[in-house]
Amino acid sequence: MDTVALPDGERVPALGMGTWSMGEDPARRRMETDAIRLGVDLGMTLVDTAEMYGEGLTEQFLGEALAGLRDQVFLVSKVYPHHASRQGVKAACERSLRRLRTDRLDLYLLHWRGGEPLKETVAGFEDLRKDGKIRHWGVSNFDTADLQELSALPGGRLCAANQVLYNLERRGPEFDLLPWMRAHHVPLMAYSPIEQGRIPEGGALAGIAARHGVSRWQAALAWVLRLADAMAIPKAASADHLRQNHAALGLELSDEDLARLDAQFAPPRSRRSLEML
Ligand SMILES: NC(=O)c1ccc[n+]([C@@H]2O[C@H](COP(=O)([O-])OP(=O)(O)OC[C@H]3O[C@@H](n4cnc5c(N)ncnc54)[C@H](OP(=O)(O)O)[C@@H]3O)[C@@H](O)[C@H]2O)c1
């Protein structure tokens, strides 16, 4: 498994698993549990969730699905912005830990920027880190100006990752956000890396996928994974999708492939505000 270094040098799998909407439908539970356990077996041990997903149901599901596997997993959860005061973040983390049946999170993210002062959230995260309840903290859906503000705060440079929307159709971060993150050693975690399945048919992507003998979703995922310093967390609820996503790790896109993809999915020529889903 390729890995990406966090700012403190710890290495995390480049390809992980998202969980948005998992654990909400009892009829899908068996299949989803098998998918999560298969993913861990395949080494996709970076697992992303949030208190928001199913209002706690997804964390609860994961707590069960990961029984006996917790120590193999780099577990990420996120706090709602309206819980992100210094005290609120600690209470929310305790609830997440209970649902996830664990004593620590490996990474705890502010899901998006809300009304609580960032200084408060960072202080809450640092309290949790010192108490051993979280090992790292970071942010999600932060644009360049948000990261600049964060990094100017006491402790703000301890931010371990920024989880943002990034895929072939959402290349805005390449203009200024990714360069800033690289310069300041904040790794990217790409969410919705296959645009929630809405990868367009036809065009250069279809040709490239056919030439490599893969699906357009696998080619789109390989395109995100071309970045040596990015993690990607596709969500897959079936064993087939999981295996296909795992296989995308072995797919090397050539310079010619990348140039053709640039023609179909144009890189940004000016700053775009960060999009979110
Ligand atoms: N921080 C944030 O604000 C934020 C926002 C959105 C998402 N996220 C995180 O990022 C994760 C991934 O994003 P996402 O769930 O929005 O979208 P995604 O991973 O881009 O796409 C998931 C969809 O693609 C399908 N799929 C997966 N692998 C496939 C394959 N190989 N071929 C064809 N279809 C495939 C899945 O179907 P099946 O499920 O049926 O396999 C599902 O419908 C989320 O689950 C969540 O953990 C974070």
Tab-separated table of C-alpha atoms in Angstrom, residues 1-274:
chain	number	residue	atom	x	y	z
A	1	MET	CA	0.000	0.000	0.000
A	2	ASP	CA	1.338	3.461	-0.913
A	3	THR	CA	1.475	5.788	2.049
A	4	VAL	CA	1.380	9.524	2.677
A	5	ALA	CA	3.339	11.224	5.453
A	6	LEU	CA	1.529	13.348	8.007
A	7	PRO	CA	3.439	16.448	9.174
A	8	ASP	CA	4.913	14.518	12.145
A	9	GLY	CA	6.225	11.805	9.813
A	10	GLU	CA	3.609	9.141	10.603
A	11	ARG	CA	2.616	7.327	7.425
A	12	VAL	CA	-1.010	6.717	6.492
A	13	PRO	CA	-2.365	4.603	3.589
A	14	ALA	CA	-2.905	6.682	0.449
A	15	LEU	CA	-6.125	4.800	-0.274
A	16	GLY	CA	-8.737	4.496	2.416
A	17	MET	CA	-12.478	4.108	2.767
A	18	GLY	CA	-15.273	6.636	3.136
A	19	THR	CA	-18.442	5.701	4.997
A	20	TRP	CA	-21.013	8.420	4.259
A	21	SER	CA	-24.519	6.805	4.316
A	22	MET	CA	-23.249	3.433	5.551
A	23	GLY	CA	-24.933	1.771	8.512
A	24	GLU	CA	-28.242	3.550	7.959
A	25	ASP	CA	-30.183	0.746	6.261
A	26	PRO	CA	-30.436	-2.529	8.218
A	27	ALA	CA	-31.011	-4.436	4.963
A	28	ARG	CA	-27.529	-3.376	3.726
A	29	ARG	CA	-25.704	-3.923	6.982
A	30	ARG	CA	-24.269	-7.383	6.253
A	31	MET	CA	-22.902	-6.294	2.882
A	32	GLU	CA	-21.483	-3.052	4.291
A	33	THR	CA	-19.838	-4.864	7.203
A	34	ASP	CA	-18.230	-7.331	4.789
A	35	ALA	CA	-17.040	-4.428	2.621
A	36	ILE	CA	-15.369	-2.638	5.534
A	37	ARG	CA	-13.679	-5.808	6.725
A	38	LEU	CA	-12.518	-6.658	3.209
A	39	GLY	CA	-11.109	-3.145	2.837
A	40	VAL	CA	-9.057	-3.569	6.010
A	41	ASP	CA	-7.827	-6.934	4.697
A	42	LEU	CA	-6.733	-5.245	1.478
A	43	GLY	CA	-4.790	-2.651	3.460
A	44	MET	CA	-7.226	0.246	2.966
A	45	THR	CA	-6.980	0.879	6.670
A	46	LEU	CA	-7.612	4.634	6.572
A	47	VAL	CA	-11.303	4.808	7.533
A	48	ASP	CA	-13.217	8.098	7.414
A	49	THR	CA	-16.463	8.848	9.200
A	50	ALA	CA	-18.252	11.726	10.981
A	51	GLU	CA	-20.720	12.302	13.782
A	52	MET	CA	-22.982	13.788	11.091
A	53	TYR	CA	-23.304	10.565	9.079
A	54	GLY	CA	-26.680	9.111	9.951
A	55	GLU	CA	-26.551	11.304	13.086
A	56	GLY	CA	-24.267	8.784	14.772
A	57	LEU	CA	-25.579	5.636	13.061
A	58	THR	CA	-22.527	5.345	10.811
A	59	GLU	CA	-20.100	5.608	13.728
A	60	GLN	CA	-22.141	3.001	15.592
A	61	PHE	CA	-22.083	0.718	12.555
A	62	LEU	CA	-18.308	1.139	12.227
A	63	GLY	CA	-17.788	0.356	15.904
A	64	GLU	CA	-19.412	-3.016	15.224
A	65	ALA	CA	-17.949	-3.600	11.766
A	66	LEU	CA	-14.403	-3.015	13.020
A	67	ALA	CA	-14.700	-5.398	15.988
A	68	GLY	CA	-11.282	-6.956	16.544
A	69	LEU	CA	-9.707	-4.786	13.832
A	70	ARG	CA	-9.489	-1.435	15.606
A	71	ASP	CA	-5.731	-1.515	16.069
A	72	GLN	CA	-5.144	-2.095	12.356
A	73	VAL	CA	-7.098	1.002	11.396
A	74	PHE	CA	-6.275	4.717	11.168
A	75	LEU	CA	-9.676	6.003	12.260
A	76	VAL	CA	-10.846	9.491	11.255
A	77	SER	CA	-13.997	11.218	12.488
A	78	LYS	CA	-15.321	14.757	12.273
A	79	VAL	CA	-17.012	17.164	14.596
A	80	TYR	CA	-19.974	19.305	13.552
A	81	PRO	CA	-19.086	23.026	13.451
A	82	HIS	CA	-21.871	23.775	15.943
A	83	HIS	CA	-20.179	21.422	18.443
A	84	ALA	CA	-16.765	22.973	17.910
A	85	SER	CA	-16.388	25.187	20.982
A	86	ARG	CA	-13.541	24.217	23.348
A	87	GLN	CA	-15.908	22.241	25.611
A	88	GLY	CA	-18.257	21.171	22.817
A	89	VAL	CA	-15.530	19.480	20.835
A	90	LYS	CA	-14.541	17.414	23.849
A	91	ALA	CA	-18.124	16.308	24.547
A	92	ALA	CA	-18.677	15.466	20.856
A	93	CYS	CA	-15.451	13.446	20.779
A	94	GLU	CA	-16.524	11.412	23.827
A	95	ARG	CA	-19.809	10.580	22.087
A	96	SER	CA	-17.984	9.545	18.914
A	97	LEU	CA	-15.552	7.371	20.885
A	98	ARG	CA	-18.461	5.609	22.592
A	99	ARG	CA	-20.257	4.947	19.317
A	100	LEU	CA	-17.043	3.793	17.653
A	101	ARG	CA	-16.225	1.547	20.643
A	102	THR	CA	-12.711	2.887	20.926
A	103	ASP	CA	-10.626	4.933	23.343
A	104	ARG	CA	-8.997	7.181	20.750
A	105	LEU	CA	-9.352	8.647	17.279
A	106	ASP	CA	-6.315	8.740	15.030
A	107	LEU	CA	-7.465	11.956	13.381
A	108	TYR	CA	-10.287	14.301	14.377
A	109	LEU	CA	-11.411	16.927	11.879
A	110	LEU	CA	-13.540	20.053	12.051
A	111	HIS	CA	-16.116	19.087	9.388
A	112	TRP	CA	-16.420	22.597	7.972
A	113	ARG	CA	-16.027	26.127	9.251
A	114	GLY	CA	-18.914	27.389	11.322
A	115	GLY	CA	-19.609	30.090	13.864
A	116	GLU	CA	-17.281	28.974	16.676
A	117	PRO	CA	-13.971	30.866	16.809
A	118	LEU	CA	-11.205	28.670	15.368
A	119	LYS	CA	-9.066	29.449	18.404
A	120	GLU	CA	-11.621	27.663	20.599
A	121	THR	CA	-11.735	24.606	18.371
A	122	VAL	CA	-7.947	24.335	18.282
A	123	ALA	CA	-7.818	24.625	22.077
A	124	GLY	CA	-10.404	21.807	22.371
A	125	PHE	CA	-8.482	19.640	19.900
A	126	GLU	CA	-5.238	20.237	21.793
A	127	ASP	CA	-6.920	19.324	25.121
A	128	LEU	CA	-8.098	16.078	23.513
A	129	ARG	CA	-4.654	15.363	22.083
A	130	LYS	CA	-2.973	15.901	25.438
A	131	ASP	CA	-5.559	13.586	27.067
A	132	GLY	CA	-4.777	10.858	24.498
A	133	LYS	CA	-8.344	10.894	23.098
A	134	ILE	CA	-7.133	11.906	19.659
A	135	ARG	CA	-3.706	11.381	18.100
A	136	HIS	CA	-3.906	14.125	15.449
A	137	TRP	CA	-6.385	16.811	14.477
A	138	GLY	CA	-7.139	18.604	11.268
A	139	VAL	CA	-9.811	20.358	9.250
A	140	SER	CA	-12.136	19.766	6.332
A	141	ASN	CA	-13.512	22.057	3.622
A	142	PHE	CA	-10.941	24.742	4.489
A	143	ASP	CA	-9.998	27.059	1.635
A	144	THR	CA	-6.656	28.871	1.458
A	145	ALA	CA	-7.719	31.899	3.519
A	146	ASP	CA	-9.148	29.615	6.247
A	147	LEU	CA	-5.864	27.695	6.449
A	148	GLN	CA	-3.901	30.936	6.569
A	149	GLU	CA	-6.027	32.123	9.475
A	150	LEU	CA	-5.674	28.768	11.229
A	151	SER	CA	-1.912	28.619	10.847
A	152	ALA	CA	-1.545	32.058	12.440
A	153	LEU	CA	-3.232	30.847	15.666
A	154	PRO	CA	-1.367	29.388	18.637
A	155	GLY	CA	-1.104	25.644	17.877
A	156	GLY	CA	-2.629	26.165	14.439
A	157	ARG	CA	0.374	24.695	12.669
A	158	LEU	CA	-0.320	21.330	14.294
A	159	CYS	CA	-3.105	20.790	11.739
A	160	ALA	CA	-2.393	17.314	10.307
A	161	ALA	CA	-4.629	17.303	7.196
A	162	ASN	CA	-7.280	19.147	5.193
A	163	GLN	CA	-10.047	16.942	3.782
A	164	VAL	CA	-11.536	18.561	0.678
A	165	LEU	CA	-13.564	17.791	-2.426
A	166	TYR	CA	-11.071	16.908	-5.154
A	167	ASN	CA	-11.545	14.852	-8.295
A	168	LEU	CA	-11.347	15.204	-12.095
A	169	GLU	CA	-14.458	17.393	-12.140
A	170	ARG	CA	-13.374	19.512	-9.134
A	171	ARG	CA	-9.876	20.679	-9.856
A	172	GLY	CA	-10.174	24.139	-8.303
A	173	PRO	CA	-7.827	23.326	-5.363
A	174	GLU	CA	-4.925	22.909	-7.813
A	175	PHE	CA	-4.747	26.659	-8.377
A	176	ASP	CA	-3.862	27.980	-4.934
A	177	LEU	CA	-5.064	25.649	-2.163
A	178	LEU	CA	-2.846	22.644	-2.965
A	179	PRO	CA	0.286	24.766	-3.521
A	180	TRP	CA	-0.330	26.464	-0.158
A	181	MET	CA	-0.869	23.114	1.559
A	182	ARG	CA	2.317	21.701	0.030
A	183	ALA	CA	4.343	24.722	1.098
A	184	HIS	CA	3.015	24.382	4.646
A	185	HIS	CA	3.137	20.558	4.873
A	186	VAL	CA	-0.614	20.055	5.260
A	187	PRO	CA	-1.543	16.837	3.409
A	188	LEU	CA	-4.666	16.586	1.275
A	189	MET	CA	-7.333	13.982	1.937
A	190	ALA	CA	-9.522	13.914	-1.184
A	191	TYR	CA	-13.185	13.234	-0.523
A	192	SER	CA	-15.724	12.132	-3.156
A	193	PRO	CA	-12.721	11.173	-5.328
A	194	ILE	CA	-15.056	9.581	-7.886
A	195	GLU	CA	-17.640	12.378	-7.669
A	196	GLN	CA	-20.123	10.127	-5.862
A	197	GLY	CA	-20.160	7.799	-8.854
A	198	ARG	CA	-21.119	10.528	-11.376
A	199	ILE	CA	-18.039	10.084	-13.549
A	200	PRO	CA	-19.023	11.103	-17.092
A	201	GLU	CA	-19.111	8.559	-19.873
A	202	GLY	CA	-17.082	8.975	-23.046
A	203	GLY	CA	-14.250	11.320	-23.944
A	204	ALA	CA	-10.570	10.829	-23.143
A	205	LEU	CA	-11.309	9.150	-19.822
A	206	ALA	CA	-13.260	6.344	-21.512
A	207	GLY	CA	-10.412	5.743	-23.976
A	208	ILE	CA	-7.789	5.713	-21.221
A	209	ALA	CA	-9.870	3.345	-19.083
A	210	ALA	CA	-10.371	0.992	-22.045
A	211	ARG	CA	-6.668	1.015	-22.906
A	212	HIS	CA	-5.742	0.094	-19.320
A	213	GLY	CA	-8.579	-2.445	-19.078
A	214	VAL	CA	-10.256	-0.694	-16.144
A	215	SER	CA	-13.536	1.136	-15.537
A	216	ARG	CA	-13.839	4.929	-15.790
A	217	TRP	CA	-14.249	5.079	-12.001
A	218	GLN	CA	-10.960	3.250	-11.499
A	219	ALA	CA	-9.211	5.564	-13.965
A	220	ALA	CA	-10.685	8.602	-12.176
A	221	LEU	CA	-9.489	7.279	-8.815
A	222	ALA	CA	-6.018	6.535	-10.191
A	223	TRP	CA	-5.916	10.155	-11.364
A	224	VAL	CA	-6.412	11.402	-7.763
A	225	LEU	CA	-3.894	8.850	-6.499
A	226	ARG	CA	-1.274	10.153	-8.984
A	227	LEU	CA	-0.436	12.778	-6.337
A	228	ALA	CA	2.225	11.327	-4.078
A	229	ASP	CA	1.140	13.503	-1.166
A	230	ALA	CA	-2.642	12.918	-1.260
A	231	MET	CA	-4.915	10.395	0.395
A	232	ALA	CA	-8.224	9.390	-1.200
A	233	ILE	CA	-11.228	7.949	0.613
A	234	PRO	CA	-13.740	6.529	-1.891
A	235	LYS	CA	-16.837	5.001	-0.363
A	236	ALA	CA	-17.737	1.530	-1.586
A	237	ALA	CA	-20.434	-0.613	-0.071
A	238	SER	CA	-19.849	-3.687	-2.208
A	239	ALA	CA	-16.921	-6.089	-2.370
A	240	ASP	CA	-16.731	-5.592	-6.143
A	241	HIS	CA	-16.335	-1.828	-5.890
A	242	LEU	CA	-13.815	-2.204	-3.084
A	243	ARG	CA	-11.652	-4.602	-5.064
A	244	GLN	CA	-11.845	-2.330	-8.103
A	245	ASN	CA	-10.825	0.687	-6.052
A	246	HIS	CA	-7.950	-1.231	-4.542
A	247	ALA	CA	-6.818	-2.274	-8.036
A	248	ALA	CA	-6.739	1.404	-9.071
A	249	LEU	CA	-3.656	1.735	-6.869
A	250	GLY	CA	-1.678	-0.272	-9.401
A	251	LEU	CA	-2.778	1.847	-12.349
A	252	GLU	CA	-0.045	4.236	-13.565
A	253	LEU	CA	-1.344	6.967	-15.852
A	254	SER	CA	1.196	8.042	-18.470
A	255	ASP	CA	2.091	11.662	-19.240
A	256	GLU	CA	0.061	11.267	-22.407
A	257	ASP	CA	-2.954	10.007	-20.408
A	258	LEU	CA	-2.634	12.993	-18.065
A	259	ALA	CA	-2.430	15.455	-20.965
A	260	ARG	CA	-5.581	13.975	-22.496
A	261	LEU	CA	-7.374	14.190	-19.178
A	262	ASP	CA	-6.308	17.855	-18.920
A	263	ALA	CA	-8.016	18.418	-22.258
A	264	GLN	CA	-11.280	16.811	-21.064
A	265	PHE	CA	-11.207	18.166	-17.487
A	266	ALA	CA	-9.455	21.511	-17.690
A	267	PRO	CA	-7.164	22.483	-14.811
A	268	PRO	CA	-8.091	25.838	-13.207
A	269	ARG	CA	-6.651	28.980	-14.854
A	270	SER	CA	-7.722	31.268	-12.033
A	271	ARG	CA	-8.733	31.011	-8.412
A	272	ARG	CA	-12.008	29.240	-7.685
A	273	SER	CA	-13.693	29.123	-4.295
A	274	LEU	CA	-13.473	25.702	-2.727
